[in-house]
PDB file of C-alpha atoms in Angstrom:
ATOM      1  CA  MET A   1      -0.008  -0.166   0.052  1.00 49.00           C
ATOM      2  CA  SER A   2       1.427   3.515  -0.998  1.00 50.00           C
ATOM      3  CA  ILE A   3       0.277   6.927  -0.356  1.00 58.00           C
ATOM      4  CA  PHE A   4       1.105   9.352  -3.212  1.00 53.00           C
ATOM      5  CA  ILE A   5       1.807  13.138  -2.600  1.00 58.00           C
ATOM      6  CA  ARG A   6       2.184  15.602  -5.075  1.00 58.00           C
ATOM      7  CA  LEU A   7       4.855  18.120  -4.309  1.00 58.00           C
ATOM      8  CA  ARG A   8       6.340  20.862  -6.655  1.00 60.00           C
ATOM      9  CA  GLY A   9       5.094  19.013  -9.859  1.00 60.00           C
ATOM     10  CA  ARG A  10       6.344  15.597  -8.842  1.00 65.00           C
ATOM     11  CA  ASN A  11       4.598  12.686  -7.409  1.00 58.00           C
ATOM     12  CA  TYR A  12       6.027  11.138  -4.430  1.00 57.00           C
ATOM     13  CA  GLY A  13       5.025   7.763  -2.983  1.00 57.00           C
ATOM     14  CA  VAL A  14       5.335   7.163   0.732  1.00 52.00           C
ATOM     15  CA  ASN A  15       5.277   3.509   2.030  1.00 49.00           C
ATOM     16  CA  PRO A  16       4.004   3.366   5.379  1.00 48.00           C
ATOM     17  CA  ILE A  17       5.056   0.045   6.220  1.00 48.00           C
ATOM     18  CA  PHE A  18       9.023   0.725   5.555  1.00 45.00           C
ATOM     19  CA  ALA A  19       8.451   4.312   6.055  1.00 45.00           C
ATOM     20  CA  THR A  20      10.596   5.024   2.786  1.00 46.00           C
ATOM     21  CA  THR A  21       9.645   7.607   0.252  1.00 46.00           C
ATOM     22  CA  TYR A  22      10.351   7.226  -3.325  1.00 46.00           C
ATOM     23  CA  ARG A  23       9.402   8.589  -6.996  1.00 48.00           C
ATOM     24  CA  PRO A  24       7.139   6.195  -8.969  1.00 46.00           C
ATOM     25  CA  GLU A  25       8.142   7.778 -12.126  1.00 47.00           C
ATOM     26  CA  ARG A  26      11.818   6.609 -11.293  1.00 47.00           C
ATOM     27  CA  SER A  27      10.840   3.121  -9.966  1.00 44.00           C
ATOM     28  CA  LEU A  28      10.870   1.548 -13.372  1.00 43.00           C
ATOM     29  CA  ARG A  29      14.303   0.186 -14.548  1.00 45.00           C
ATOM     30  CA  ARG A  30      15.250  -0.673 -17.850  1.00 46.00           C
ATOM     31  CA  SER A  31      15.771  -4.233 -17.056  1.00 45.00           C
ATOM     32  CA  LYS A  32      12.480  -6.147 -17.739  1.00 47.00           C
ATOM     33  CA  ASP A  33      13.200  -8.659 -14.806  1.00 45.00           C
ATOM     34  CA  ARG A  34      12.183  -5.896 -12.452  1.00 43.00           C
ATOM     35  CA  SER A  35       8.575  -5.643 -11.104  1.00 41.00           C
ATOM     36  CA  LEU A  36       6.813  -2.338 -11.439  1.00 41.00           C
ATOM     37  CA  SER A  37       6.752  -1.766  -7.817  1.00 40.00           C
ATOM     38  CA  THR A  38      10.465  -1.679  -7.443  1.00 39.00           C
ATOM     39  CA  PRO A  39      11.122   1.745  -5.397  1.00 43.00           C
ATOM     40  CA  TYR A  40      13.767   3.972  -6.074  1.00 42.00           C
ATOM     41  CA  ALA A  41      14.603   5.431  -2.737  1.00 43.00           C
ATOM     42  CA  VAL A  42      14.619   9.264  -1.995  1.00 43.00           C
ATOM     43  CA  ASN A  43      15.568  10.927   1.264  1.00 47.00           C
ATOM     44  CA  ARG A  44      15.596   7.347   2.921  1.00 51.00           C
ATOM     45  CA  THR A  45      17.101   7.779   6.483  1.00 58.00           C
ATOM     46  CA  ASP A  46      17.926   5.221   9.179  1.00 46.00           C
ATOM     47  CA  GLU A  47      15.746   7.043  11.601  1.00 57.00           C
ATOM     48  CA  GLU A  48      12.951   6.499   9.336  1.00 50.00           C
ATOM     49  CA  LEU A  49      13.652   2.804   9.246  1.00 60.00           C
ATOM     50  CA  ARG A  50      13.913   3.035  13.249  1.00 71.00           C
ATOM     51  CA  CYS A  51      16.850   0.865  13.362  1.00 76.00           C
ATOM     52  CA  PRO A  52      18.775   0.986  16.630  1.00 74.00           C
ATOM     53  CA  ALA A  53      22.129   0.652  15.082  1.00 76.00           C
ATOM     54  CA  ALA A  54      21.594   3.852  12.921  1.00 75.00           C
ATOM     55  CA  PRO A  55      23.536   6.437  14.577  1.00 70.00           C
ATOM     56  CA  VAL A  56      26.726   4.206  14.751  1.00 75.00           C
ATOM     57  CA  ARG A  57      26.240   2.889  11.124  1.00 78.00           C
ATOM     58  CA  ALA A  58      25.898   6.810  10.166  1.00 77.00           C
ATOM     59  CA  LEU A  59      29.013   7.654  12.127  1.00 77.00           C
ATOM     60  CA  LEU A  60      31.113   4.708  10.452  1.00 78.00           C
ATOM     61  CA  ALA A  61      29.859   5.473   7.170  1.00 81.00           C
ATOM     62  CA  GLY A  62      31.370   9.027   7.276  1.00 84.00           C
ATOM     63  CA  LYS A  63      35.048   8.578   5.949  1.00 89.00           C
ATOM     64  CA  TRP A  64      36.567  10.986   8.638  1.00 94.00           C
ATOM     65  CA  SER A  65      34.212  10.663  11.715  1.00 93.00           C
ATOM     66  CA  ALA A  66      36.073   7.865  13.417  1.00 92.00           C
ATOM     67  CA  ALA A  67      39.407   9.504  12.544  1.00 93.00           C
ATOM     68  CA  VAL A  68      38.395  12.925  14.060  1.00 95.00           C
ATOM     69  CA  LEU A  69      37.043  11.000  17.219  1.00 94.00           C
ATOM     70  CA  LEU A  70      40.165   9.090  17.465  1.00 94.00           C
ATOM     71  CA  HIS A  71      42.338  12.325  17.199  1.00 95.00           C
ATOM     72  CA  LEU A  72      40.377  14.296  19.816  1.00 95.00           C
ATOM     73  CA  PRO A  73      42.144  13.689  23.168  1.00 92.00           C
ATOM     74  CA  PRO A  74      39.623  12.515  25.826  1.00 89.00           C
ATOM     75  CA  ASP A  75      40.540  15.075  28.549  1.00 87.00           C
ATOM     76  CA  THR A  76      41.982  18.120  26.336  1.00 92.00           C
ATOM     77  CA  PRO A  77      40.109  20.383  24.221  1.00 94.00           C
ATOM     78  CA  LEU A  78      41.585  21.150  20.966  1.00 95.00           C
ATOM     79  CA  ARG A  79      41.272  24.130  18.587  1.00 95.00           C
ATOM     80  CA  PHE A  80      40.329  23.507  14.875  1.00 94.00           C
ATOM     81  CA  ASN A  81      43.827  24.305  13.527  1.00 94.00           C
ATOM     82  CA  GLU A  82      45.397  21.848  16.204  1.00 95.00           C
ATOM     83  CA  LEU A  83      42.905  19.219  15.011  1.00 95.00           C
ATOM     84  CA  TRP A  84      43.345  19.885  11.322  1.00 95.00           C
ATOM     85  CA  ARG A  85      47.272  19.408  11.730  1.00 95.00           C
ATOM     86  CA  THR A  86      46.929  16.057  13.785  1.00 95.00           C
ATOM     87  CA  ILE A  87      44.856  14.449  10.951  1.00 93.00           C
ATOM     88  CA  PRO A  88      46.604  13.869   7.833  1.00 89.00           C
ATOM     89  CA  ARG A  89      45.209  14.338   4.407  1.00 92.00           C
ATOM     90  CA  ILE A  90      41.762  16.075   5.395  1.00 94.00           C
ATOM     91  CA  SER A  91      40.733  19.236   4.078  1.00 95.00           C
ATOM     92  CA  GLU A  92      39.598  22.014   6.261  1.00 94.00           C
ATOM     93  CA  LYS A  93      36.314  21.878   4.668  1.00 95.00           C
ATOM     94  CA  VAL A  94      35.731  18.255   5.178  1.00 95.00           C
ATOM     95  CA  LEU A  95      37.030  18.627   8.937  1.00 96.00           C
ATOM     96  CA  ALA A  96      34.502  21.553   9.419  1.00 95.00           C
ATOM     97  CA  GLU A  97      31.678  19.365   8.040  1.00 95.00           C
ATOM     98  CA  THR A  98      32.694  16.533   9.974  1.00 94.00           C
ATOM     99  CA  LEU A  99      32.888  18.293  13.381  1.00 95.00           C
ATOM    100  CA  ASP A 100      29.445  19.842  12.659  1.00 94.00           C
ATOM    101  CA  ARG A 101      27.946  16.484  11.971  1.00 92.00           C
ATOM    102  CA  LEU A 102      29.581  15.100  15.065  1.00 93.00           C
ATOM    103  CA  GLU A 103      28.364  17.927  17.033  1.00 94.00           C
ATOM    104  CA  ARG A 104      24.872  17.533  15.750  1.00 91.00           C
ATOM    105  CA  ASP A 105      24.832  13.764  16.699  1.00 86.00           C
ATOM    106  CA  GLY A 106      26.212  14.554  20.216  1.00 90.00           C
ATOM    107  CA  PHE A 107      29.514  13.229  19.935  1.00 93.00           C
ATOM    108  CA  VAL A 108      31.550  16.477  20.007  1.00 95.00           C
ATOM    109  CA  ARG A 109      30.841  19.721  21.989  1.00 96.00           C
ATOM    110  CA  ARG A 110      31.977  22.696  20.589  1.00 95.00           C
ATOM    111  CA  VAL A 111      32.845  25.839  22.808  1.00 94.00           C
ATOM    112  CA  CYS A 112      33.151  29.347  21.335  1.00 93.00           C
ATOM    113  CA  TYR A 113      34.702  31.926  23.492  1.00 92.00           C
ATOM    114  CA  PRO A 114      33.622  35.589  22.985  1.00 91.00           C
ATOM    115  CA  GLU A 115      37.047  36.897  22.206  1.00 90.00           C
ATOM    116  CA  VAL A 116      38.548  38.836  19.158  1.00 90.00           C
ATOM    117  CA  PRO A 117      39.526  36.689  17.252  1.00 87.00           C
ATOM    118  CA  PRO A 118      36.917  34.150  18.240  1.00 88.00           C
ATOM    119  CA  ARG A 119      38.663  31.107  19.923  1.00 91.00           C
ATOM    120  CA  VAL A 120      36.673  27.633  19.124  1.00 93.00           C
ATOM    121  CA  GLU A 121      37.517  24.409  21.109  1.00 95.00           C
ATOM    122  CA  TYR A 122      36.122  21.022  20.428  1.00 96.00           C
ATOM    123  CA  ARG A 123      36.110  18.211  22.926  1.00 96.00           C
ATOM    124  CA  THR A 124      34.287  14.800  22.967  1.00 95.00           C
ATOM    125  CA  THR A 125      31.374  14.072  25.031  1.00 95.00           C
ATOM    126  CA  GLU A 126      30.670  11.217  27.229  1.00 95.00           C
ATOM    127  CA  LEU A 127      28.887   9.568  24.587  1.00 92.00           C
ATOM    128  CA  ALA A 128      32.015   9.856  22.338  1.00 93.00           C
ATOM    129  CA  GLU A 129      34.113   8.450  25.089  1.00 95.00           C
ATOM    130  CA  SER A 130      31.834   5.421  25.578  1.00 94.00           C
ATOM    131  CA  LEU A 131      32.559   4.742  21.832  1.00 92.00           C
ATOM    132  CA  ARG A 132      36.284   5.086  21.796  1.00 94.00           C
ATOM    133  CA  PRO A 133      37.021   1.476  23.114  1.00 95.00           C
ATOM    134  CA  LEU A 134      35.189   0.253  19.973  1.00 92.00           C
ATOM    135  CA  LEU A 135      36.809   2.711  17.696  1.00 92.00           C
ATOM    136  CA  GLU A 136      40.209   1.808  19.067  1.00 94.00           C
ATOM    137  CA  ALA A 137      39.456  -1.927  18.628  1.00 95.00           C
ATOM    138  CA  LEU A 138      38.587  -1.282  15.146  1.00 91.00           C
ATOM    139  CA  ARG A 139      41.698   0.486  14.494  1.00 93.00           C
ATOM    140  CA  ASP A 140      43.849  -2.032  15.999  1.00 95.00           C
ATOM    141  CA  TRP A 141      42.114  -4.901  14.247  1.00 95.00           C
ATOM    142  CA  GLY A 142      42.747  -2.980  10.930  1.00 93.00           C
ATOM    143  CA  ARG A 143      46.492  -2.705  11.584  1.00 94.00           C
ATOM    144  CA  ASP A 144      46.708  -6.217  12.599  1.00 96.00           C
ATOM    145  CA  HIS A 145      44.833  -7.496   9.452  1.00 95.00           C
ATOM    146  CA  LEU A 146      46.247  -4.738   6.924  1.00 94.00           C
ATOM    147  CA  ASP A 147      48.693  -6.965   5.312  1.00 95.00           C
ATOM    148  CA  ALA A 148      46.107  -9.790   4.940  1.00 95.00           C
ATOM    149  CA  ILE A 149      43.502  -7.189   3.112  1.00 94.00           C
ATOM    150  CA  ARG A 150      46.269  -6.028   0.949  1.00 95.00           C
ATOM    151  CA  ARG A 151      47.248  -9.556  -0.220  1.00 95.00           C
ATOM    152  CA  SER A 152      43.640 -10.363  -0.738  1.00 95.00           C
ATOM    153  CA  ARG A 153      43.200  -7.204  -2.887  1.00 94.00           C
ATOM    154  CA  ALA A 154      46.287  -7.915  -4.940  1.00 94.00           C
ATOM    155  CA  GLU A 155      45.061 -11.480  -5.661  1.00 94.00           C
ATOM    156  CA  HIS A 156      41.663 -10.167  -6.724  1.00 93.00           C
ATOM    157  CA  ARG A 157      43.230  -7.756  -9.090  1.00 92.00           C
ATOM    158  CA  ARG A 158      45.354 -10.501 -10.693  1.00 91.00           C
ATOM    159  CA  GLU A 159      42.294 -12.838 -11.312  1.00 89.00           C
ATOM    160  CA  ARG A 160      40.516 -10.224 -13.062  1.00 82.00           C
TER     161      ARG A 160
END
C-alpha cells in the first residue's frame, strides 16, 4: 500500500510500512526482470527505518568521523587548527563538516569563546568516550590485518 503526494509538480509515494519515500516515475528500471513496484529510494534515512544501530552506522559511514574522534584527546579540548594538523590528508572544509555532523549527533561539544579573534574549542562528550574503546578496537584490528587485506586485494586484481 502506498500513499501518493504531489509536491512541486512531482509525484512522491510514501510506503507507510517501511517508512520510505520514492518517486514512482523513477521506479521502473530498463531491465525487464524487475517488477513495476520496485521503489527508487529518495531521502531514505535510518531514523525513518527505526533501526537502533543507525547512529553508529551513520558515524562509521562517514569517512573521517572515526578519525576525528580518535584524534580528539579524551581530556583536553583542541582548537580547529590543532586538530586539523593532527589528521593527515583531511581538508579544512571536510573537517568543518565532520565536526558539525559530530556535534549535531552529540559526539563532540563545541565551545566558542567571545574573544577577538573568536576562539573555538572542540572536545569529546561522554557519548563519544563510551564509543572510543570500540573505535580503538577497530583501528587495532585494521592494523593487525592490513597485510592480509592488501594480499587479498592484490590476488583479486590478478584474477580479473
